[in-house]
mmCIF file of C-alpha atoms in Angstrom:
data_model
loop_
_atom_site.group_PDB
_atom_site.id
_atom_site.type_symbol
_atom_site.label_atom_id
_atom_site.label_comp_id
_atom_site.label_asym_id
_atom_site.label_seq_id
_atom_site.Cartn_x
_atom_site.Cartn_y
_atom_site.Cartn_z
ATOM 1 C CA UNK A 150 0.437 22.957 10.693
ATOM 2 C CA UNK A 151 1.168 23.556 7.029
ATOM 3 C CA UNK A 152 4.003 21.794 5.226
ATOM 4 C CA UNK A 153 5.334 22.818 1.813
ATOM 5 C CA UNK A 154 5.987 20.588 -1.159
ATOM 6 C CA UNK A 155 8.956 21.421 -3.393
ATOM 7 C CA UNK A 156 6.545 23.089 -5.835
ATOM 8 C CA UNK A 157 5.244 25.357 -3.059
ATOM 9 C CA UNK A 158 1.977 23.477 -2.565
ATOM 10 C CA UNK A 159 0.610 23.163 0.959
ATOM 11 C CA UNK A 160 -0.065 19.936 2.851
ATOM 12 C CA UNK A 161 -2.241 20.549 5.918
ATOM 13 C CA UNK A 162 -1.373 18.335 8.889
ATOM 14 C CA UNK A 163 -2.965 17.952 12.307
ATOM 15 C CA UNK A 164 -0.923 16.459 15.160
ATOM 16 C CA UNK A 165 -2.710 15.141 18.261
ATOM 17 C CA UNK A 166 -1.728 13.029 21.245
ATOM 18 C CA UNK A 167 1.502 13.013 23.214
ATOM 19 C CA UNK A 168 4.388 15.140 21.913
ATOM 20 C CA UNK A 169 7.509 13.120 21.028
ATOM 21 C CA UNK A 170 5.612 9.850 21.522
ATOM 22 C CA UNK A 171 5.710 6.969 18.991
ATOM 23 C CA UNK A 172 4.211 8.290 15.778
ATOM 24 C CA UNK A 173 1.107 7.052 13.971
ATOM 25 C CA UNK A 174 0.314 8.292 10.464
ATOM 26 C CA UNK A 175 -3.470 8.647 10.266
ATOM 27 C CA UNK A 176 -5.192 8.221 6.888
ATOM 28 C CA UNK A 177 -8.674 9.708 7.054
ATOM 29 C CA UNK A 178 -11.726 8.246 5.351
ATOM 30 C CA UNK A 179 -13.649 9.253 2.256
ATOM 31 C CA UNK A 180 -15.391 12.661 2.429
ATOM 32 C CA UNK A 181 -13.525 13.157 5.698
ATOM 33 C CA UNK A 182 -10.493 15.148 6.785
ATOM 34 C CA UNK A 183 -7.444 15.332 9.020
ATOM 35 C CA UNK A 184 -9.694 16.644 11.805
ATOM 36 C CA UNK A 185 -11.049 13.108 12.285
ATOM 37 C CA UNK A 186 -7.810 12.451 14.190
ATOM 38 C CA UNK A 187 -9.434 14.213 17.152
ATOM 39 C CA UNK A 188 -11.778 11.227 17.478
ATOM 40 C CA UNK A 189 -8.679 9.345 18.646
ATOM 41 C CA UNK A 190 -7.011 12.153 20.619
ATOM 42 C CA UNK A 191 -8.043 10.940 24.078
ATOM 43 C CA UNK A 192 -6.953 7.401 23.324
ATOM 44 C CA UNK A 193 -3.665 8.671 21.900
ATOM 45 C CA UNK A 194 -2.938 10.566 25.134
ATOM 46 C CA UNK A 195 -3.835 7.559 27.267
ATOM 47 C CA UNK A 196 -1.813 5.102 25.210
ATOM 48 C CA UNK A 197 1.166 7.412 24.687
ATOM 49 C CA UNK A 198 0.879 7.911 20.931
ATOM 50 C CA UNK A 199 1.254 10.862 18.577
ATOM 51 C CA UNK A 200 -1.156 10.913 15.616
ATOM 52 C CA UNK A 201 0.027 12.737 12.494
ATOM 53 C CA UNK A 202 -2.952 13.388 10.231
ATOM 54 C CA UNK A 203 -2.478 14.975 6.785
ATOM 55 C CA UNK A 204 -5.294 15.968 4.453
ATOM 56 C CA UNK A 205 -4.964 14.242 1.084
ATOM 57 C CA UNK A 206 -4.571 16.411 -2.051
ATOM 58 C CA UNK A 207 -7.472 18.771 -2.679
ATOM 59 C CA UNK A 208 -9.105 17.976 0.670
ATOM 60 C CA UNK A 209 -9.382 20.288 3.668
ATOM 61 C CA UNK A 210 -6.339 22.523 3.828
ATOM 62 C CA UNK A 211 -4.163 20.633 1.321
ATOM 63 C CA UNK A 212 -3.565 22.003 -2.164
ATOM 64 C CA UNK A 213 -4.645 19.909 -5.131
ATOM 65 C CA UNK A 214 -2.158 17.505 -6.700
ATOM 66 C CA UNK A 215 -2.966 14.704 -9.093
ATOM 67 C CA UNK A 216 -2.810 11.145 -7.812
ATOM 68 C CA UNK A 217 -3.035 8.621 -10.627
ATOM 69 C CA UNK A 218 -3.434 5.654 -8.254
ATOM 70 C CA UNK A 219 -3.860 5.001 -4.551
ATOM 71 C CA UNK A 220 -0.199 3.953 -4.360
ATOM 72 C CA UNK A 221 0.874 7.499 -5.291
ATOM 73 C CA UNK A 222 -0.218 8.599 -1.831
ATOM 74 C CA UNK A 223 2.904 6.933 -0.393
ATOM 75 C CA UNK A 224 5.063 9.697 -1.911
ATOM 76 C CA UNK A 225 2.898 12.365 -0.253
ATOM 77 C CA UNK A 226 3.117 10.514 3.054
ATOM 78 C CA UNK A 227 6.897 10.376 2.716
ATOM 79 C CA UNK A 228 7.022 14.162 2.373
ATOM 80 C CA UNK A 229 5.093 14.507 5.636
ATOM 81 C CA UNK A 230 7.260 12.014 7.521
ATOM 82 C CA UNK A 231 10.463 13.619 6.235
ATOM 83 C CA UNK A 232 9.320 17.137 7.092
ATOM 84 C CA UNK A 233 8.486 16.091 10.659
ATOM 85 C CA UNK A 234 11.635 13.947 10.962
ATOM 86 C CA UNK A 235 9.607 10.910 11.957
ATOM 87 C CA UNK A 236 11.323 7.559 12.446
ATOM 88 C CA UNK A 237 9.523 4.215 12.272
ATOM 89 C CA UNK A 238 5.802 4.945 12.116
ATOM 90 C CA UNK A 239 2.627 2.955 12.624
ATOM 91 C CA UNK A 240 -0.203 3.407 10.136
ATOM 92 C CA UNK A 241 -3.884 3.897 10.920
ATOM 93 C CA UNK A 242 -6.427 3.809 8.093
ATOM 94 C CA UNK A 243 -10.156 4.194 8.624
ATOM 95 C CA UNK A 244 -12.773 3.201 6.034
ATOM 96 C CA UNK A 245 -11.702 4.604 2.639
ATOM 97 C CA UNK A 246 -8.420 5.644 4.251
ATOM 98 C CA UNK A 247 -7.523 1.997 4.723
ATOM 99 C CA UNK A 248 -6.368 1.698 1.117
ATOM 100 C CA UNK A 249 -4.018 4.673 1.522
ATOM 101 C CA UNK A 250 -2.573 3.301 4.763
ATOM 102 C CA UNK A 251 -2.096 -0.105 3.126
ATOM 103 C CA UNK A 252 -0.280 1.573 0.211
ATOM 104 C CA UNK A 253 2.224 3.082 2.644
ATOM 105 C CA UNK A 254 2.721 -0.295 4.319
ATOM 106 C CA UNK A 255 3.429 -1.842 0.922
ATOM 107 C CA UNK A 256 5.694 0.886 -0.440
ATOM 108 C CA UNK A 257 7.539 2.044 2.708
ATOM 109 C CA UNK A 258 8.287 -1.189 4.608
ATOM 110 C CA UNK A 259 11.507 0.156 6.137
ATOM 111 C CA UNK A 260 9.651 3.090 7.677
ATOM 112 C CA UNK A 261 6.594 1.249 8.994
ATOM 113 C CA UNK A 262 6.342 -0.686 12.257
ATOM 114 C CA UNK A 263 2.687 -1.715 12.046
ATOM 115 C CA UNK A 264 -0.631 -1.280 10.238
ATOM 116 C CA UNK A 265 -4.081 -0.875 11.796
ATOM 117 C CA UNK A 266 -7.165 -0.843 9.584
ATOM 118 C CA UNK A 267 -10.636 -0.021 10.877
ATOM 119 C CA UNK A 268 -13.560 -1.000 8.618
ATOM 120 C CA UNK A 269 -11.358 -0.762 5.491
ATOM 121 C CA UNK A 270 -12.983 -0.330 2.079
ATOM 122 C CA UNK A 271 -11.676 -2.906 -0.382
ATOM 123 C CA UNK A 272 -10.619 -2.738 -4.037
ATOM 124 C CA UNK A 273 -13.222 -2.097 -6.748
ATOM 125 C CA UNK A 274 -13.490 -5.748 -7.809
ATOM 126 C CA UNK A 275 -14.626 -6.882 -4.364
ATOM 127 C CA UNK A 276 -18.366 -7.558 -3.936
ATOM 128 C CA UNK A 277 -20.622 -4.999 -2.270
ATOM 129 C CA UNK A 278 -23.165 -7.401 -0.791
ATOM 130 C CA UNK A 279 -24.014 -6.153 2.687
ATOM 131 C CA UNK A 280 -23.598 -2.465 1.842
ATOM 132 C CA UNK A 281 -26.539 -0.115 2.161
ATOM 133 C CA UNK A 282 -28.145 0.706 -1.178
ATOM 134 C CA UNK A 283 -26.897 4.294 -1.096
ATOM 135 C CA UNK A 284 -23.301 3.188 -0.555
ATOM 136 C CA UNK A 285 -23.445 0.720 -3.411
ATOM 137 C CA UNK A 286 -24.938 3.366 -5.712
ATOM 138 C CA UNK A 287 -22.224 5.870 -4.777
ATOM 139 C CA UNK A 288 -19.478 3.398 -5.659
ATOM 140 C CA UNK A 289 -21.173 2.453 -8.918
ATOM 141 C CA UNK A 290 -21.381 6.115 -9.917
ATOM 142 C CA UNK A 291 -17.782 6.684 -8.874
ATOM 143 C CA UNK A 292 -16.535 3.866 -11.115
ATOM 144 C CA UNK A 293 -17.960 5.643 -14.157
ATOM 145 C CA UNK A 294 -18.009 9.314 -13.147
ATOM 146 C CA UNK A 295 -15.887 10.004 -10.045
ATOM 147 C CA UNK A 296 -15.910 13.782 -10.590
ATOM 148 C CA UNK A 297 -19.695 13.738 -10.581
ATOM 149 C CA UNK A 298 -19.655 11.583 -7.448
ATOM 150 C CA UNK A 299 -17.415 14.098 -5.716
ATOM 151 C CA UNK A 300 -19.592 16.974 -6.912
ATOM 152 C CA UNK A 301 -22.748 15.272 -5.638
ATOM 153 C CA UNK A 302 -21.238 14.608 -2.208
ATOM 154 C CA UNK A 303 -20.014 18.198 -2.177
ATOM 155 C CA UNK A 304 -23.539 19.466 -2.831
ATOM 156 C CA UNK A 305 -24.602 17.751 0.384
ATOM 157 C CA UNK A 306 -22.311 20.127 2.250
ATOM 158 C CA UNK A 307 -24.998 22.812 1.851
ATOM 159 C CA UNK A 308 -27.628 21.002 3.963
ATOM 160 C CA UNK A 309 -24.843 19.873 6.300
ATOM 161 C CA UNK A 310 -24.152 23.552 6.954
ATOM 162 C CA UNK A 311 -27.677 24.986 6.820
ATOM 163 C CA UNK A 312 -29.891 22.092 7.931
ATOM 164 C CA UNK A 313 -27.666 19.645 9.846
ATOM 165 C CA UNK A 314 -30.619 17.676 11.191
ATOM 166 C CA UNK A 315 -31.860 16.943 7.680
ATOM 167 C CA UNK A 316 -28.346 16.090 6.494
ATOM 168 C CA UNK A 317 -27.841 13.623 9.326
ATOM 169 C CA UNK A 318 -31.170 11.936 8.635
ATOM 170 C CA UNK A 319 -30.158 11.521 4.994
ATOM 171 C CA UNK A 320 -26.635 10.370 5.838
ATOM 172 C CA UNK A 321 -27.715 7.789 8.408
ATOM 173 C CA UNK A 322 -30.842 6.456 6.700
ATOM 174 C CA UNK A 323 -29.216 3.152 5.690
ATOM 175 C CA UNK A 324 -27.128 2.720 8.833
ATOM 176 C CA UNK A 325 -27.755 0.209 11.627
ATOM 177 C CA UNK A 326 -29.295 1.428 14.873
ATOM 178 C CA UNK A 327 -25.915 1.381 16.640
ATOM 179 C CA UNK A 328 -24.444 3.833 14.160
ATOM 180 C CA UNK A 329 -27.450 6.134 14.393
ATOM 181 C CA UNK A 330 -27.171 6.137 18.188
ATOM 182 C CA UNK A 331 -23.426 6.827 18.000
ATOM 183 C CA UNK A 332 -23.940 9.799 15.683
ATOM 184 C CA UNK A 333 -26.796 11.121 17.813
ATOM 185 C CA UNK A 334 -24.332 11.951 20.599
ATOM 186 C CA UNK A 335 -23.726 15.730 20.499
ATOM 187 C CA UNK A 336 -19.926 15.428 20.330
ATOM 188 C CA UNK A 337 -19.980 12.766 17.605
ATOM 189 C CA UNK A 338 -22.646 14.642 15.657
ATOM 190 C CA UNK A 339 -20.598 17.868 15.750
ATOM 191 C CA UNK A 340 -17.398 16.065 14.727
ATOM 192 C CA UNK A 341 -19.141 14.265 11.852
ATOM 193 C CA UNK A 342 -20.497 17.523 10.472
ATOM 194 C CA UNK A 343 -17.213 19.394 10.942
ATOM 195 C CA UNK A 344 -15.175 16.696 9.235
ATOM 196 C CA UNK A 345 -17.586 16.471 6.307
ATOM 197 C CA UNK A 346 -17.574 20.210 5.733
ATOM 198 C CA UNK A 347 -13.790 20.345 6.044
ATOM 199 C CA UNK A 348 -13.455 17.675 3.354
ATOM 200 C CA UNK A 349 -15.017 20.106 0.863
ATOM 201 C CA UNK A 350 -13.222 23.222 2.114
ATOM 202 C CA UNK A 351 -11.473 23.545 -1.274
ATOM 203 C CA UNK A 352 -14.342 22.215 -3.357
ATOM 204 C CA UNK A 353 -15.207 18.698 -4.459
ATOM 205 C CA UNK A 354 -12.212 17.800 -6.658
ATOM 206 C CA UNK A 355 -10.223 16.224 -3.836
ATOM 207 C CA UNK A 356 -13.049 13.892 -2.839
ATOM 208 C CA UNK A 357 -13.668 13.188 -6.525
ATOM 209 C CA UNK A 358 -10.016 12.189 -6.875
ATOM 210 C CA UNK A 359 -10.295 9.864 -3.866
ATOM 211 C CA UNK A 360 -13.316 8.232 -5.499
ATOM 212 C CA UNK A 361 -11.445 7.861 -8.775
ATOM 213 C CA UNK A 362 -8.362 6.175 -7.360
ATOM 214 C CA UNK A 363 -10.314 3.995 -4.922
ATOM 215 C CA UNK A 364 -12.488 2.640 -7.733
ATOM 216 C CA UNK A 365 -9.577 1.948 -10.111
ATOM 217 C CA UNK A 366 -6.661 -0.516 -9.695
ATOM 218 C CA UNK A 367 -4.710 0.632 -6.648
ATOM 219 C CA UNK A 368 -1.204 0.053 -8.025
ATOM 220 C CA UNK A 369 0.024 -2.343 -5.320
ATOM 221 C CA UNK A 370 -0.809 -5.788 -3.984
ATOM 222 C CA UNK A 371 -2.077 -6.351 -0.459
ATOM 223 C CA UNK A 372 -0.046 -9.577 -0.479
ATOM 224 C CA UNK A 373 3.145 -7.486 -0.590
ATOM 225 C CA UNK A 374 2.536 -6.086 2.910
ATOM 226 C CA UNK A 375 4.895 -7.639 5.449
ATOM 227 C CA UNK A 376 4.399 -5.442 8.533
ATOM 228 C CA UNK A 377 2.320 -6.611 11.538
ATOM 229 C CA UNK A 378 -1.300 -5.876 10.656
ATOM 230 C CA UNK A 379 -4.498 -5.720 12.699
ATOM 231 C CA UNK A 380 -7.964 -5.235 11.226
ATOM 232 C CA UNK A 381 -11.026 -4.213 13.249
ATOM 233 C CA UNK A 382 -14.519 -4.513 11.818
ATOM 234 C CA UNK A 383 -18.070 -4.390 13.151
ATOM 235 C CA UNK A 384 -20.302 -7.196 11.923
ATOM 236 C CA UNK A 385 -23.294 -4.831 11.659
ATOM 237 C CA UNK A 386 -21.495 -2.370 9.354
ATOM 238 C CA UNK A 387 -23.554 -1.452 6.273
ATOM 239 C CA UNK A 388 -21.112 1.210 5.000
ATOM 240 C CA UNK A 389 -18.245 -1.232 4.442
ATOM 241 C CA UNK A 390 -19.294 -4.880 4.731
ATOM 242 C CA UNK A 391 -17.618 -7.464 6.927
ATOM 243 C CA UNK A 392 -16.510 -9.457 3.884
ATOM 244 C CA UNK A 393 -14.086 -6.662 2.938
ATOM 245 C CA UNK A 394 -12.302 -6.979 6.294
ATOM 246 C CA UNK A 395 -12.174 -10.746 5.863
ATOM 247 C CA UNK A 396 -10.598 -10.346 2.434
ATOM 248 C CA UNK A 397 -8.012 -7.869 3.722
ATOM 249 C CA UNK A 398 -7.118 -10.340 6.466
ATOM 250 C CA UNK A 399 -6.839 -13.193 3.975
ATOM 251 C CA UNK A 400 -4.669 -11.188 1.572
ATOM 252 C CA UNK A 401 -2.179 -9.600 4.012
ATOM 253 C CA UNK A 402 0.237 -12.226 5.350
ATOM 254 C CA UNK A 403 -0.164 -12.724 9.097
ATOM 255 C CA UNK A 404 -2.951 -10.145 9.480
ATOM 256 C CA UNK A 405 -5.159 -10.512 12.552
ATOM 257 C CA UNK A 406 -8.873 -9.831 12.177
ATOM 258 C CA UNK A 407 -10.895 -8.596 15.152
ATOM 259 C CA UNK A 408 -14.662 -8.738 14.631
ATOM 260 C CA UNK A 409 -16.778 -6.573 16.951
ATOM 261 C CA UNK A 410 -20.264 -8.079 17.364
ATOM 262 C CA UNK A 411 -23.111 -5.627 16.901
ATOM 263 C CA UNK A 412 -20.848 -2.723 15.952
ATOM 264 C CA UNK A 413 -21.290 -0.619 12.831
ATOM 265 C CA UNK A 414 -19.120 1.787 10.872
ATOM 266 C CA UNK A 415 -19.286 4.602 13.433
ATOM 267 C CA UNK A 416 -20.185 2.846 16.652
ATOM 268 C CA UNK A 417 -16.899 0.910 16.443
ATOM 269 C CA UNK A 418 -15.105 4.254 16.841
ATOM 270 C CA UNK A 419 -16.657 4.909 20.265
ATOM 271 C CA UNK A 420 -14.019 2.706 21.957
ATOM 272 C CA UNK A 421 -10.784 3.962 20.344
ATOM 273 C CA UNK A 422 -8.470 2.746 23.114
ATOM 274 C CA UNK A 423 -9.500 -0.820 22.375
ATOM 275 C CA UNK A 424 -8.627 -0.536 18.678
ATOM 276 C CA UNK A 425 -5.474 1.609 19.037
ATOM 277 C CA UNK A 426 -3.956 -0.579 21.766
ATOM 278 C CA UNK A 427 -2.115 -2.720 19.200
ATOM 279 C CA UNK A 428 -0.197 0.354 18.008
ATOM 280 C CA UNK A 429 1.054 1.087 21.520
ATOM 281 C CA UNK A 430 2.326 -2.439 22.159
#
């Protein structure tokens, strides 16, 4: 569906799962889109959840709007929740989307009943030891030239569209074997390509903005989060290292960390019912 801001701008939202079920606001990852919610659709039906997945500004079907900091996303999320008349909501943030979900937990405590982070990317000051070389280089570039980083990732949309096999080999070259196997499945491969292309549907500025705000001070403290929080992380992840999940768990009061042995950044998503179960409790 398409929602309208007061200025007439569009926010594209996908809703999957059980109608009228407890709501979960889904914050997609970096160079990803609202369509990633379909990775959790089966689990949402089984667990009796309704996932509400907006594209962030400039990404997918959402019109551009400047975000100065990650925390500014909470105002956009509020527009979505108000438009859909959603009561207390759980938050789900995956990878780079973890920061945006955490911002909502910090800024909207009266509207949030729980927070679930899967392989969350940490603040810019956190170390990158354990990341694949390509991931570290992308973040380094983003700290100095986020627009260029977004443009470069956007250029990869051409081989993703015209030579998907080559794109996948490039994208998975630094990943553990479990992630490569997970993305070799036809359904996961198709979803990965679709989500990547959708991220750049309106060009690269939206992804560039995500890079900019993720690699600058976020505008809120993780220590301010007071909602029940669960964090799931694979110990073989080379996209976001295990130490980031440990630091999230240490910073958020009462957070529970679940480490999945042998799982990577994408293979951990192959068992969504296991990770989403805390949101249905």
